[in-house]
Each structure stands twice: as C-alpha cells, then as structure tokens.
Amino acid sequence: MSVRARSLALTLGLSALLLPAVAGAQALVVCSEASPDFLNPQFSSQNTAYDVAAQIYERLTATERGGSQIIPSLAESWTISDDGLSYTFKLRKGVKWHANKGFTPTREFNADDVIFSFQRMFDPNHPYNKVGSGNYQFFSEIVRPSLKSIEKVDDLTVKLTLTKPNAPLLSALSVEPMSILSAEYGAAMLKAGTPEQVDFAPIGTGPFSLLSYQKDAVIRFKAVPDHWTKAVGNRDRMALVNDLIFVITTDAAVRFAKVRSGECQIARYPNPGDLPAMRTEPTINLLQGSIADQSFLAFNQEKKPFGDQRVREALAYATNIPAIIDAVYQGTGKPTAAAVPPSLWSHNADLKPRPYDPEKAKALLKEAGYPDGFETTLWAIPVVRAYMPNGRRAAELIQADWAKIGVKATIQTFEWGEYLKRGRAGEHEVGMFGYTWDYPDPSQILLSGWTCEGVKTGANRARWCNQEASDALAKANTITDQAERTKLYKRFQELFHADVAGLLFANAQAFTPVRKEVKDYKIHFFGGQPFYGVSVAK
C-alpha cells in the first residue's frame, strides 16, 4: 500500500459514511466530479485540487465568495510602495493550525509560515523544493517572474520585493497554489524522514480540516471549532456545518440522481441535457452564473503537421462549432473567437469565429502538402467541466467533421490525473483542454497557458510560441493603466486568432443544482469553490 493510502485511506463503506451525514443539519454532502490530482495545491492547476484546498488552506488575500473583490485573509492589510516594487503585509494574529495523527502544532500562524511556503517554491535549494511533484506551475508562471525576495520583518509582518511591477499580484495571491503551509509541520516531517506527508496529509488554517480521503470515492472534512473567523464574527468565511463530504461521482447523470434523492445536497457540473428536469424538480434550486472560461483544442505544434498554420486553419474551418455547441452545450454556450471571455475586461468582441467551410479546409490542406489528409490522435477530456460538458461527444463530432476532409482522427482518453500529466508532458497530437480563471484579471490564463515560457513548463498545451504575443502579455503585466493593458490584451487576441493558436469552442454558463434546504451557497467563479458560509436547514 502506498504512503498516500496508508496515511489517508478510509476503510468504512461509503453507505455507512453517508448515513449520518444526510440525516441531520450539521453535514453538507457534495457530489463532486473527480479526485484531485494533488492535495497540495502548490503543484496543481486544476479545480479538482483547488476545491479541496479552498476548504483546508488559506492565503494572504482572498476573493469574496461568489464575487470578484479581493479581500484580506491571512494578511489583515497591506501597503504598496509608490514604484510598485514592494508589498508589505501585516499578518492576522490568533490564527491556529490544524492537527492530525502525526502532528500537533505548538504555535499559531506567523511570518515563518509565509516564508516557508514561498521559499519552497522560489528557492531551488530549499529542502522541500524537490519534495513531491516539484512542478510549481502557477507560482513559476505568475509570481516568480517578478519576485526578487521575500523577507520576515517581524513575527506578523512580511515583505515581498519585486524586480518589476506585477499589476495583478494581489489577485494572484488569492489563488489556491499560493496557500500558506505550516513551517513547523514541514520541519517536523523533515526530521522524521517523511517530508512527503506535508503533501499527502495536509495541515492548513482553513475553516475545515481534512479528516480522510479515499481516492475516487470520498473526501471528508471536519469544521475547525476555533477558526479565527468566529472571533471576528465573519459568518461568510465561517464553517456553518460540522461535516463536509465530497462524494466523488464521475457520472453527471448519477450526480443529478443523487441530489434529487437527497443523497447529495449539491451536485457539481451537471449535464446540459438534465437542466430542464432540474428546473422543474420541486426539491432543487438551479443556480446559474456567467463564468470566465476558455475551452479549446490544442494542436501540438511540436508535432507534424501541426506546426504549419495552414493545417491548423484547415482543421478550424473543418470543425462545425455551431453543431458542437448545439449538441454538447445544449444552449449553455456561445461561440467565440476571443481568448479572453466576455465576462472579463479586454475581451475582443471584434474577432469572429471561422465559419464551417470544408471546401476551404481541403484547399488549405492541399496547399500545405496534404491533399489526401493525414492520420492523427484526438484526446477527449474524460470528465465534465464547466467549460466542456461532454468531451467524448464533442470528440466524436470533430472526428466525423475531419473525416470529410480526409483527416482520420483516433479518439483517445485517460483517467483525469493521467490525462493532465500526459498533457503537461506534450504527449498529445491534438488535445482537448480548458481553463477557468482563478482571479479577475485577464493575465492569468494567458500568461499561464499561451506564452513561449509556457512551452518550457508544459503549461502551454499547444506549444505555440509567438514572441510578439508573449511580449504583449509581459508588458501588460507590468503596467497599471487598464486602458493600456486592454490594448495589449486585444492585440494578443488578434495574434492568437490569426495564428490559430488553439481552436476555441465556446464561452459557457455555469449551473449548479442545490437542494432547497441548503442556504447561502454561492457559485464561486475564481479559484476553488468554498463551502464555508453555507448552512443546511433542519
């Protein structure tokens, strides 16, 4: 049995676990769609990990629940120097760490924990830098490029010094990969010779602590009785149920059945085809909201023939996007040609999707030297996401479209964690991927997924490197004038569209069926979905 399994597996049967949870008002049961790829969010770029981390960990800043305002969290306040190169954070006093079977904290949260968390990702010689994945993707792409140093001023003050201004820094610090970990826990596990326990058995300061995790089955959390939010009376950030349970249910239809029967009280990522039934279900409220998302096919430009813009454009013309939106999104998506969604500022509404035109596609393939087409593999996303309701169905439609121009695509897929791992490694020829923004600034997904630097880290799934586009993003990240930043982001989107960096599907609406006994649940559009501030009526 693995270390993870020894540390975290829960051997109780699932039905035995759920019976007390759904019987009373002190538990909230959520049907979630997949297991997290990591329990330490520093390694992840996926909402399955962020949703877990949002309950356990906290960060210096936070995004208001269900909104886009940046608010204090572990940092009570901050000051920024006039030149934008120095951020000084005053830390919150009286914040307690969780405990588990292998560790009991002896002190409260302080500056040492912030230093430990940042330095682990920043310093290649830090004793924890190579522990676990070692791939700090979010930090490497969003924070590291401008970070010069982080220092402890006193026990409740830290100072970040930058090499250049980083306009969205406060927003970026609110995202789960920037979670603060316990330095004391790290030192204890290092001394015990089990440093990986820091990642497998998380210790945080959040409203809920992790009780147990059984991969592909259940994650159970327990409310922290003396969380700091109670002392300040912040009900919106407080755990209002004793138990929080994620029942991992990969089939969206089963998630709906469970929320309808009361086995779950909230179901994530429903099938669009089930929405009409949800609207008429007397026990359910169907919540809806616009999300900031990007859903696309990535043509791996490091593999032939996808380095040729004519081939990529041919496949774009050969794909009947309106038909995919009708069949897959079923009224919950709108076609787009802009890499920034309309829910964020700097969306380029002047760009229009390429029309479905198989004859033009054939002409472009012939010009590129493929008059009879070619063979390739097409990866179908294996789980339901807000940005892609049914990856398999979308892949089948694309496969049929491409066959009409002589391109034979073999559909492949993998378990979600393996899919992400192989995608980062660039094993795909054509792969289905997507993102939702984790903070309300256009820079995040663009800097993470579409730069020349992202090709090196594996974040740029298309392996598309356009230096002008990368330079525009870099410049936009160092200035604070939003009008000037907007011009740069719009120019980036023009280059993205002209070069067919990726084939965009649609911008989606988010829906969540919630049983009527659940109170104050808010769809959260940036980062992980928090379940604090949520109660269940008796």
Coordinates of C-alpha atoms in Angstrom, one line a residue:
M1 CA 0.0 0.0 0.0
S2 CA 1.3 3.5 -0.9
V3 CA 2.2 6.2 1.6
R4 CA -0.8 8.1 0.5
A5 CA -3.1 5.1 1.0
R6 CA -1.6 4.3 4.4
S7 CA -2.0 7.9 5.6
L8 CA -5.3 8.8 4.2
A9 CA -7.5 5.8 3.1
L10 CA -10.8 5.4 4.9
T11 CA -11.9 1.8 5.2
L12 CA -15.5 2.5 6.1
G13 CA -18.1 1.6 3.5
L14 CA -19.5 4.5 1.6
S15 CA -23.1 4.0 2.6
A16 CA -22.1 3.8 6.3
L17 CA -20.2 7.1 5.8
L18 CA -23.1 8.9 4.3
L19 CA -26.0 7.8 6.5
P20 CA -25.3 10.2 9.5
A21 CA -24.2 13.0 7.1
V22 CA -27.5 13.3 5.3
A23 CA -29.7 12.7 8.3
G24 CA -29.0 16.0 10.1
A25 CA -28.5 19.7 9.5
Q26 CA -24.9 19.5 10.6
A27 CA -23.5 18.0 7.4
L28 CA -23.2 19.1 3.8
V29 CA -22.7 16.4 1.2
V30 CA -21.4 17.5 -2.3
C31 CA -21.4 15.3 -5.3
S32 CA -18.0 16.2 -6.9
E33 CA -16.8 15.1 -10.4
A34 CA -13.3 13.7 -9.9
S35 CA -10.5 13.1 -7.5
P36 CA -7.9 15.9 -7.0
D37 CA -4.7 15.5 -8.9
F38 CA -2.8 16.8 -5.8
L39 CA -3.8 17.5 -2.2
N40 CA -1.0 20.2 -2.1
P41 CA -2.4 22.9 -4.4
Q42 CA 1.1 24.3 -5.0
F43 CA 1.5 21.6 -7.6
S44 CA -1.8 21.9 -9.4
S45 CA -3.6 24.0 -11.9
Q46 CA -7.0 22.1 -11.7
N47 CA -10.2 22.9 -9.9
T48 CA -10.5 19.4 -8.5
A49 CA -7.4 20.2 -6.3
Y50 CA -8.5 23.8 -5.8
D51 CA -11.9 22.7 -4.5
V52 CA -10.2 20.7 -1.8
A53 CA -7.6 23.3 -0.9
A54 CA -10.3 26.0 -0.6
Q55 CA -11.6 24.3 2.5
I56 CA -8.3 23.4 4.1
Y57 CA -5.9 26.2 3.3
E58 CA -5.9 30.0 3.3
R59 CA -3.8 32.6 1.6
L60 CA -2.6 36.1 2.2
T61 CA -5.6 37.5 0.2
A62 CA -8.9 36.1 -0.8
T63 CA -11.6 36.7 -3.4
E64 CA -15.0 37.4 -1.9
R65 CA -17.3 34.3 -2.0
G66 CA -19.3 34.5 -5.2
G67 CA -17.8 37.8 -6.3
S68 CA -14.6 39.3 -7.7
Q69 CA -13.5 41.7 -4.9
I70 CA -10.1 41.0 -3.4
I71 CA -10.3 41.0 0.4
P72 CA -7.9 40.3 3.4
S73 CA -7.4 36.8 4.6
L74 CA -4.2 35.7 6.4
A75 CA -3.0 39.2 5.8
E76 CA -5.1 41.7 7.6
S77 CA -3.8 44.6 5.5
W78 CA -1.0 45.6 3.1
T79 CA 0.8 48.6 1.7
I80 CA 2.4 49.0 -1.7
S81 CA 5.4 51.3 -2.4
D82 CA 4.9 54.1 -4.9
D83 CA 7.1 52.3 -7.5
G84 CA 5.0 49.1 -7.2
L85 CA 8.1 47.1 -6.3
S86 CA 7.5 46.5 -2.6
Y87 CA 4.5 44.9 -0.8
T88 CA 4.3 44.8 3.0
F89 CA 1.7 42.5 4.6
K90 CA 0.5 42.8 8.2
L91 CA -0.5 39.2 9.2
R92 CA -3.5 38.2 11.2
K93 CA -2.9 37.4 14.8
G94 CA -4.6 34.4 16.6
V95 CA -4.8 32.0 13.6
K96 CA -4.5 28.4 14.6
W97 CA -3.1 25.5 12.6
H98 CA -4.9 22.2 12.2
A99 CA -3.6 18.9 13.7
N100 CA -3.6 15.3 12.6
K101 CA -2.4 12.0 14.0
G102 CA 1.2 12.7 13.1
F103 CA 1.5 16.3 14.1
T104 CA 0.2 18.7 16.8
P105 CA 1.2 22.4 16.4
T106 CA 2.8 24.2 19.2
R107 CA 2.3 27.8 17.9
E108 CA 0.0 29.9 15.9
F109 CA 0.4 31.1 12.3
N110 CA 3.2 33.6 11.8
A111 CA 5.6 35.1 9.3
D112 CA 7.8 31.9 9.3
D113 CA 5.0 30.0 7.6
V114 CA 4.7 32.6 4.8
I115 CA 8.4 32.5 4.3
F116 CA 8.4 28.6 4.2
S117 CA 5.6 28.4 1.7
F118 CA 7.1 30.9 -0.7
Q119 CA 10.7 29.8 -0.4
R120 CA 9.7 26.2 -1.0
M121 CA 8.6 27.2 -4.5
F122 CA 11.1 30.0 -5.0
D123 CA 14.4 28.6 -3.8
P124 CA 15.8 25.5 -5.7
N125 CA 18.0 24.8 -2.7
H126 CA 15.1 24.8 -0.2
P127 CA 14.8 21.3 1.5
Y128 CA 11.2 21.0 0.3
N129 CA 11.7 22.3 -3.3
K130 CA 12.1 18.9 -4.8
V131 CA 9.7 17.0 -2.5
G132 CA 6.6 15.8 -4.3
S133 CA 5.9 17.0 -7.9
G134 CA 8.4 19.8 -7.8
N135 CA 6.4 21.5 -10.6
Y136 CA 5.1 24.8 -9.1
Q137 CA 3.3 25.8 -12.3
F138 CA 1.2 28.7 -11.0
F139 CA 3.9 30.2 -9.0
S140 CA 6.5 29.8 -11.7
E141 CA 4.4 31.5 -14.4
I142 CA 2.5 34.1 -12.4
V143 CA 4.6 35.1 -9.4
R144 CA 8.2 34.0 -9.8
P145 CA 9.0 36.2 -12.9
S146 CA 8.7 39.4 -10.9
L147 CA 9.6 38.2 -7.4
K148 CA 13.0 39.3 -6.1
S149 CA 12.8 38.3 -2.5
I150 CA 10.5 37.7 0.5
E151 CA 11.6 38.6 4.0
K152 CA 10.4 38.4 7.5
V153 CA 10.1 41.9 9.1
D154 CA 8.8 40.6 12.4
D155 CA 6.6 37.7 13.5
L156 CA 3.5 39.3 12.0
T157 CA 4.9 41.2 9.0
V158 CA 6.4 40.0 5.7
K159 CA 7.7 42.0 2.8
L160 CA 7.7 41.0 -0.9
T161 CA 10.2 42.8 -3.1
L162 CA 9.7 42.7 -6.9
T163 CA 12.1 43.1 -9.8
K164 CA 9.3 44.7 -11.8
P165 CA 5.8 45.8 -11.2
N166 CA 3.2 42.9 -11.2
A167 CA -0.2 44.5 -11.7
P168 CA -2.4 41.5 -10.7
L169 CA -0.2 40.3 -7.8
L170 CA -2.8 40.8 -5.0
S171 CA -5.3 38.9 -7.1
A172 CA -2.8 36.1 -7.8
L173 CA -2.0 35.7 -4.1
S174 CA -5.6 34.7 -3.5
V175 CA -5.4 31.6 -5.6
E176 CA -5.0 28.1 -4.1
P177 CA -1.4 27.4 -5.3
M178 CA -0.4 30.4 -3.1
S179 CA -1.8 28.7 0.0
I180 CA 0.2 29.0 3.2
L181 CA 1.6 25.8 4.7
S182 CA 2.9 25.2 8.2
A183 CA 6.7 25.7 8.6
E184 CA 6.6 23.8 11.9
Y185 CA 4.9 20.8 10.2
G186 CA 7.4 20.9 7.4
A187 CA 10.3 20.8 9.9
A188 CA 8.7 18.0 11.9
M189 CA 8.2 15.8 8.9
L190 CA 11.6 16.5 7.6
K191 CA 13.1 15.5 10.9
A192 CA 11.0 12.3 10.9
G193 CA 12.2 11.4 7.4
T194 CA 8.7 11.7 5.9
P195 CA 8.6 15.1 4.2
E196 CA 6.1 13.9 1.7
Q197 CA 3.5 13.8 4.5
V198 CA 3.2 17.6 4.2
D199 CA 1.6 17.0 0.8
F200 CA -0.3 13.8 1.4
A201 CA -1.8 14.7 4.8
P202 CA -2.5 18.5 4.6
I203 CA -2.3 20.8 7.5
G204 CA -3.8 24.2 7.0
T205 CA -5.6 27.1 8.7
G206 CA -8.9 27.0 6.8
P207 CA -12.4 26.7 8.2
F208 CA -12.4 22.9 7.5
S209 CA -9.6 20.3 8.2
L210 CA -9.1 17.1 6.2
L211 CA -10.4 14.1 8.0
S212 CA -9.9 11.4 5.4
Y213 CA -9.5 10.8 1.7
Q214 CA -10.3 7.7 -0.4
K215 CA -9.3 8.2 -4.0
D216 CA -12.2 8.1 -6.5
A217 CA -14.7 7.6 -3.6
V218 CA -14.9 10.2 -0.8
I219 CA -13.2 13.1 0.8
R220 CA -14.3 14.1 4.3
F221 CA -13.7 17.3 6.1
K222 CA -14.4 18.5 9.7
A223 CA -15.2 22.0 10.8
V224 CA -12.5 23.7 12.8
P225 CA -14.1 24.7 16.1
D226 CA -11.9 27.6 16.9
H227 CA -11.3 29.1 13.5
W228 CA -10.3 32.8 13.6
T229 CA -13.5 33.8 11.7
K230 CA -15.5 33.1 14.8
A231 CA -13.5 35.6 16.9
V232 CA -14.2 38.4 14.4
G233 CA -17.8 37.3 13.6
N234 CA -17.2 36.8 9.9
R235 CA -20.0 34.4 9.1
D236 CA -19.4 34.5 5.4
R237 CA -15.9 32.8 5.9
M238 CA -17.1 30.5 8.7
A239 CA -17.8 26.8 8.6
L240 CA -21.5 26.5 9.3
V241 CA -21.8 22.7 9.2
N242 CA -19.9 20.2 11.3
D243 CA -19.1 17.8 8.4
L244 CA -18.4 18.5 4.8
I245 CA -18.3 15.4 2.5
F246 CA -17.3 15.2 -1.2
V247 CA -18.7 12.1 -2.8
I248 CA -16.7 11.6 -5.9
T249 CA -19.2 10.7 -8.7
T250 CA -17.8 10.8 -12.2
D251 CA -21.1 10.4 -14.0
A252 CA -23.1 13.6 -14.2
A253 CA -26.4 11.7 -14.5
V254 CA -25.7 9.9 -11.3
R255 CA -24.8 13.2 -9.6
F256 CA -28.2 14.5 -10.6
A257 CA -29.9 11.4 -9.4
K258 CA -28.2 11.7 -6.0
V259 CA -29.0 15.3 -5.5
R260 CA -32.7 14.6 -6.5
S261 CA -32.9 11.8 -4.0
G262 CA -31.2 13.7 -1.2
E263 CA -28.1 11.5 -1.1
C264 CA -26.2 14.7 -2.0
Q265 CA -27.3 18.3 -1.4
I266 CA -25.2 19.9 -4.1
A267 CA -24.1 18.4 -7.4
R268 CA -21.2 19.9 -9.4
Y269 CA -21.1 20.2 -13.2
P270 CA -24.5 18.9 -14.4
N271 CA -25.2 17.6 -17.9
P272 CA -26.8 20.4 -20.0
G273 CA -29.4 17.8 -21.1
D274 CA -30.6 17.5 -17.4
L275 CA -31.1 21.2 -16.9
P276 CA -34.8 21.2 -17.9
A277 CA -35.6 18.5 -15.4
M278 CA -33.7 20.3 -12.7
R279 CA -35.7 23.4 -13.3
T280 CA -38.9 21.6 -12.6
E281 CA -37.7 19.5 -9.7
P282 CA -39.5 20.8 -6.6
T283 CA -36.7 20.0 -4.1
I284 CA -34.0 21.8 -6.1
N285 CA -32.9 25.3 -6.8
L286 CA -30.9 25.6 -10.1
L287 CA -28.3 28.3 -9.7
Q288 CA -26.8 29.9 -12.7
G289 CA -24.0 32.4 -13.5
S290 CA -21.5 33.5 -16.1
I291 CA -18.0 32.2 -15.7
A292 CA -14.7 33.3 -17.0
D293 CA -13.6 30.3 -19.1
Q294 CA -11.6 29.1 -22.1
S295 CA -12.2 25.8 -23.8
F296 CA -10.2 24.7 -26.8
L297 CA -8.4 22.1 -28.9
A298 CA -4.7 22.4 -28.6
F299 CA -2.8 21.5 -31.8
N300 CA 0.7 20.4 -30.5
Q301 CA 2.9 22.5 -32.7
E302 CA 6.0 20.4 -31.8
K303 CA 4.5 17.5 -33.8
K304 CA 3.9 17.4 -37.5
P305 CA 1.9 18.6 -39.3
F306 CA 0.6 21.0 -36.6
G307 CA 3.5 23.4 -36.8
D308 CA 2.0 24.6 -40.1
Q309 CA -0.5 27.4 -39.6
R310 CA -2.4 26.3 -42.8
V311 CA -3.1 22.9 -41.3
R312 CA -4.4 24.4 -38.1
E313 CA -6.6 26.8 -40.0
A314 CA -7.8 24.0 -42.2
L315 CA -8.9 22.0 -39.1
A316 CA -10.6 25.1 -37.8
Y317 CA -12.7 25.5 -41.0
A318 CA -13.4 21.8 -41.0
T319 CA -14.9 21.8 -37.5
N320 CA -18.6 22.6 -37.2
I321 CA -18.5 24.6 -34.0
P322 CA -22.2 25.6 -34.0
A323 CA -23.2 22.0 -34.3
I324 CA -20.9 21.1 -31.3
I325 CA -22.5 23.9 -29.3
D326 CA -26.0 22.7 -30.1
A327 CA -25.2 19.0 -29.3
V328 CA -22.8 19.3 -26.4
Y329 CA -23.5 22.7 -24.7
Q330 CA -27.3 22.5 -25.4
G331 CA -27.9 26.2 -25.1
T332 CA -25.4 26.8 -22.3
G333 CA -22.5 28.1 -24.5
K334 CA -21.9 30.8 -27.1
P335 CA -19.3 30.6 -29.9
T336 CA -16.2 32.8 -29.5
A337 CA -13.0 33.8 -31.3
A338 CA -11.5 35.7 -28.5
A339 CA -9.0 34.2 -26.0
V340 CA -10.4 36.5 -23.2
P341 CA -14.0 35.7 -22.3
P342 CA -16.8 38.4 -22.4
S343 CA -17.1 38.2 -18.6
L344 CA -13.6 39.8 -18.2
W345 CA -12.5 43.3 -19.3
S346 CA -10.4 43.4 -22.5
H347 CA -12.5 40.8 -24.3
N348 CA -12.0 41.4 -28.1
A349 CA -15.6 41.4 -29.5
D350 CA -14.4 42.3 -32.9
L351 CA -13.0 38.8 -33.6
K352 CA -15.4 36.4 -35.2
P353 CA -15.1 32.6 -35.4
R354 CA -14.1 31.0 -38.7
P355 CA -17.2 29.6 -40.4
Y356 CA -17.7 25.9 -41.1
D357 CA -16.3 25.5 -44.6
P358 CA -15.0 22.0 -45.5
E359 CA -14.0 23.1 -49.1
K360 CA -11.8 25.9 -47.8
A361 CA -10.3 23.4 -45.4
K362 CA -9.5 21.0 -48.2
A363 CA -7.8 23.8 -50.2
L364 CA -5.6 24.7 -47.2
L365 CA -4.6 21.1 -46.6
K366 CA -3.7 20.8 -50.3
E367 CA -1.6 24.0 -50.1
A368 CA 0.2 22.6 -47.1
G369 CA 1.0 19.4 -48.9
Y370 CA -1.7 17.1 -47.5
P371 CA -4.2 16.7 -50.4
D372 CA -5.4 13.4 -49.1
G373 CA -5.4 14.4 -45.5
F374 CA -3.5 12.5 -42.7
E375 CA -3.9 10.5 -39.6
T376 CA -3.8 11.8 -36.0
T377 CA -5.0 11.2 -32.5
L378 CA -7.6 13.3 -30.8
W379 CA -7.7 13.4 -27.0
A380 CA -11.2 13.7 -25.4
I381 CA -11.4 15.2 -22.0
P382 CA -12.7 12.5 -19.6
V383 CA -14.6 14.5 -17.0
V384 CA -17.4 17.1 -17.1
R385 CA -16.0 20.6 -16.7
A386 CA -17.8 23.9 -16.6
Y387 CA -16.1 24.7 -19.9
M388 CA -16.7 21.3 -21.6
P389 CA -19.9 19.4 -20.7
N390 CA -19.2 16.2 -22.7
G391 CA -15.7 15.8 -24.1
R392 CA -16.4 12.4 -25.7
R393 CA -19.4 13.6 -27.6
A394 CA -17.5 16.7 -28.8
A395 CA -14.6 14.5 -29.9
E396 CA -17.0 12.2 -31.9
L397 CA -18.4 15.2 -33.7
I398 CA -15.0 16.6 -34.5
Q399 CA -13.8 13.2 -35.7
A400 CA -16.8 13.0 -38.1
D401 CA -16.1 16.5 -39.4
W402 CA -12.5 15.9 -40.0
A403 CA -13.2 12.6 -41.8
K404 CA -14.9 14.7 -44.5
I405 CA -11.6 16.4 -45.5
G406 CA -9.6 13.2 -45.3
V407 CA -8.2 13.6 -41.7
K408 CA -8.6 10.4 -39.8
A409 CA -8.6 11.1 -36.0
T410 CA -8.5 8.3 -33.5
I411 CA -10.1 9.3 -30.2
Q412 CA -8.1 8.6 -27.0
T413 CA -8.6 9.5 -23.4
F414 CA -7.2 8.7 -20.0
E415 CA -8.1 8.9 -16.3
W416 CA -8.2 12.6 -15.4
G417 CA -5.0 12.8 -13.4
E418 CA -3.1 10.8 -16.1
Y419 CA -4.7 13.0 -18.8
L420 CA -3.3 16.1 -17.2
K421 CA 0.1 14.6 -16.6
R422 CA 0.5 13.4 -20.2
G423 CA -0.8 16.8 -21.5
R424 CA 1.8 18.7 -19.5
A425 CA 4.4 16.4 -21.0
G426 CA 3.2 17.1 -24.5
E427 CA 2.3 13.5 -25.4
H428 CA -0.8 14.6 -27.4
E429 CA -1.1 15.5 -31.0
V430 CA -4.4 17.2 -30.7
G431 CA -5.9 17.5 -27.2
M432 CA -9.0 19.0 -25.6
F433 CA -8.2 21.3 -22.8
G434 CA -9.7 24.2 -21.0
Y435 CA -9.4 26.7 -18.1
T436 CA -11.5 28.8 -15.8
W437 CA -9.9 32.0 -14.5
D438 CA -8.8 31.8 -10.8
Y439 CA -8.7 35.6 -10.3
P440 CA -10.4 38.5 -12.0
D441 CA -7.6 39.6 -14.3
P442 CA -7.1 38.6 -18.0
S443 CA -3.4 38.0 -17.4
Q444 CA -3.7 34.7 -15.5
I445 CA -4.7 32.1 -18.1
L446 CA -3.0 34.0 -20.9
L447 CA 0.3 34.1 -19.0
S448 CA -0.1 30.5 -17.8
G449 CA -1.2 28.8 -21.0
W450 CA -0.1 30.7 -24.1
T451 CA 3.4 32.1 -23.7
C452 CA 6.8 31.0 -25.1
E453 CA 7.8 30.4 -21.5
G454 CA 4.8 28.1 -21.0
V455 CA 6.1 25.9 -23.7
K456 CA 9.1 25.1 -21.5
T457 CA 7.0 24.4 -18.4
G458 CA 4.4 22.3 -20.2
A459 CA 1.6 24.8 -19.3
N460 CA 1.2 25.8 -23.0
R461 CA -0.5 22.7 -24.2
A462 CA -0.4 23.9 -27.9
R463 CA 3.3 24.5 -27.7
W464 CA 2.6 27.8 -29.5
C465 CA 5.3 30.4 -29.3
N466 CA 4.6 33.8 -30.8
Q467 CA 7.2 36.2 -29.4
E468 CA 5.1 39.3 -30.2
A469 CA 2.1 37.8 -28.3
S470 CA 4.3 36.8 -25.4
D471 CA 5.9 40.3 -25.2
A472 CA 2.4 41.9 -25.2
L473 CA 1.4 39.8 -22.2
A474 CA 4.6 40.5 -20.4
K475 CA 4.3 44.3 -20.9
A476 CA 0.6 44.3 -19.8
N477 CA 1.6 42.6 -16.6
T478 CA 3.9 45.4 -15.6
I479 CA 1.6 48.4 -16.1
T480 CA -1.3 49.5 -14.1
D481 CA -3.2 51.7 -16.6
Q482 CA -6.1 49.4 -17.5
A483 CA -6.8 51.2 -20.9
E484 CA -3.2 50.4 -22.0
R485 CA -3.4 46.9 -20.7
T486 CA -6.6 46.4 -22.6
K487 CA -4.9 47.4 -25.9
L488 CA -2.1 44.9 -25.3
Y489 CA -4.6 42.1 -24.5
K490 CA -6.6 42.8 -27.5
R491 CA -3.5 42.7 -29.7
F492 CA -2.7 39.3 -28.2
Q493 CA -6.1 38.0 -29.1
E494 CA -5.7 39.2 -32.7
L495 CA -2.4 37.2 -32.9
F496 CA -3.9 34.2 -31.3
H497 CA -6.8 34.2 -33.7
A498 CA -4.7 34.8 -36.9
D499 CA -2.2 32.1 -35.9
V500 CA -4.9 29.6 -34.8
A501 CA -3.0 29.1 -31.6
G502 CA -5.9 26.9 -30.5
L503 CA -9.4 26.2 -31.7
L504 CA -11.8 27.8 -29.3
F505 CA -15.2 26.1 -28.6
A506 CA -17.5 28.3 -26.6
N507 CA -17.9 30.5 -23.5
A508 CA -20.1 28.7 -21.0
Q509 CA -22.7 29.4 -18.4
A510 CA -22.3 27.6 -15.0
F511 CA -25.2 25.8 -13.4
T512 CA -25.4 24.1 -10.0
P513 CA -28.4 22.1 -8.7
V514 CA -28.7 22.7 -5.0
R515 CA -31.3 21.2 -2.7
K516 CA -33.6 23.8 -1.2
E517 CA -32.6 23.0 2.4
V518 CA -29.1 24.4 1.6
K519 CA -28.8 28.1 2.5
D520 CA -26.4 30.8 1.2
Y521 CA -24.5 28.7 -1.3
K522 CA -22.9 30.9 -4.0
I523 CA -21.3 29.8 -7.2
H524 CA -17.7 30.9 -6.9
F525 CA -16.1 31.8 -10.3
F526 CA -12.5 32.3 -9.3
G527 CA -10.3 29.5 -7.8
G528 CA -11.8 26.7 -5.8
Q529 CA -15.4 26.5 -4.7
P530 CA -15.7 27.3 -1.0
F531 CA -18.3 25.6 1.1
Y532 CA -17.8 27.8 4.2
G533 CA -20.6 30.3 4.7
V534 CA -23.1 27.6 3.7
S535 CA -25.6 26.1 6.1
V536 CA -28.3 23.4 5.9
A537 CA -31.8 23.9 7.3
K538 CA -33.2 21.3 9.6

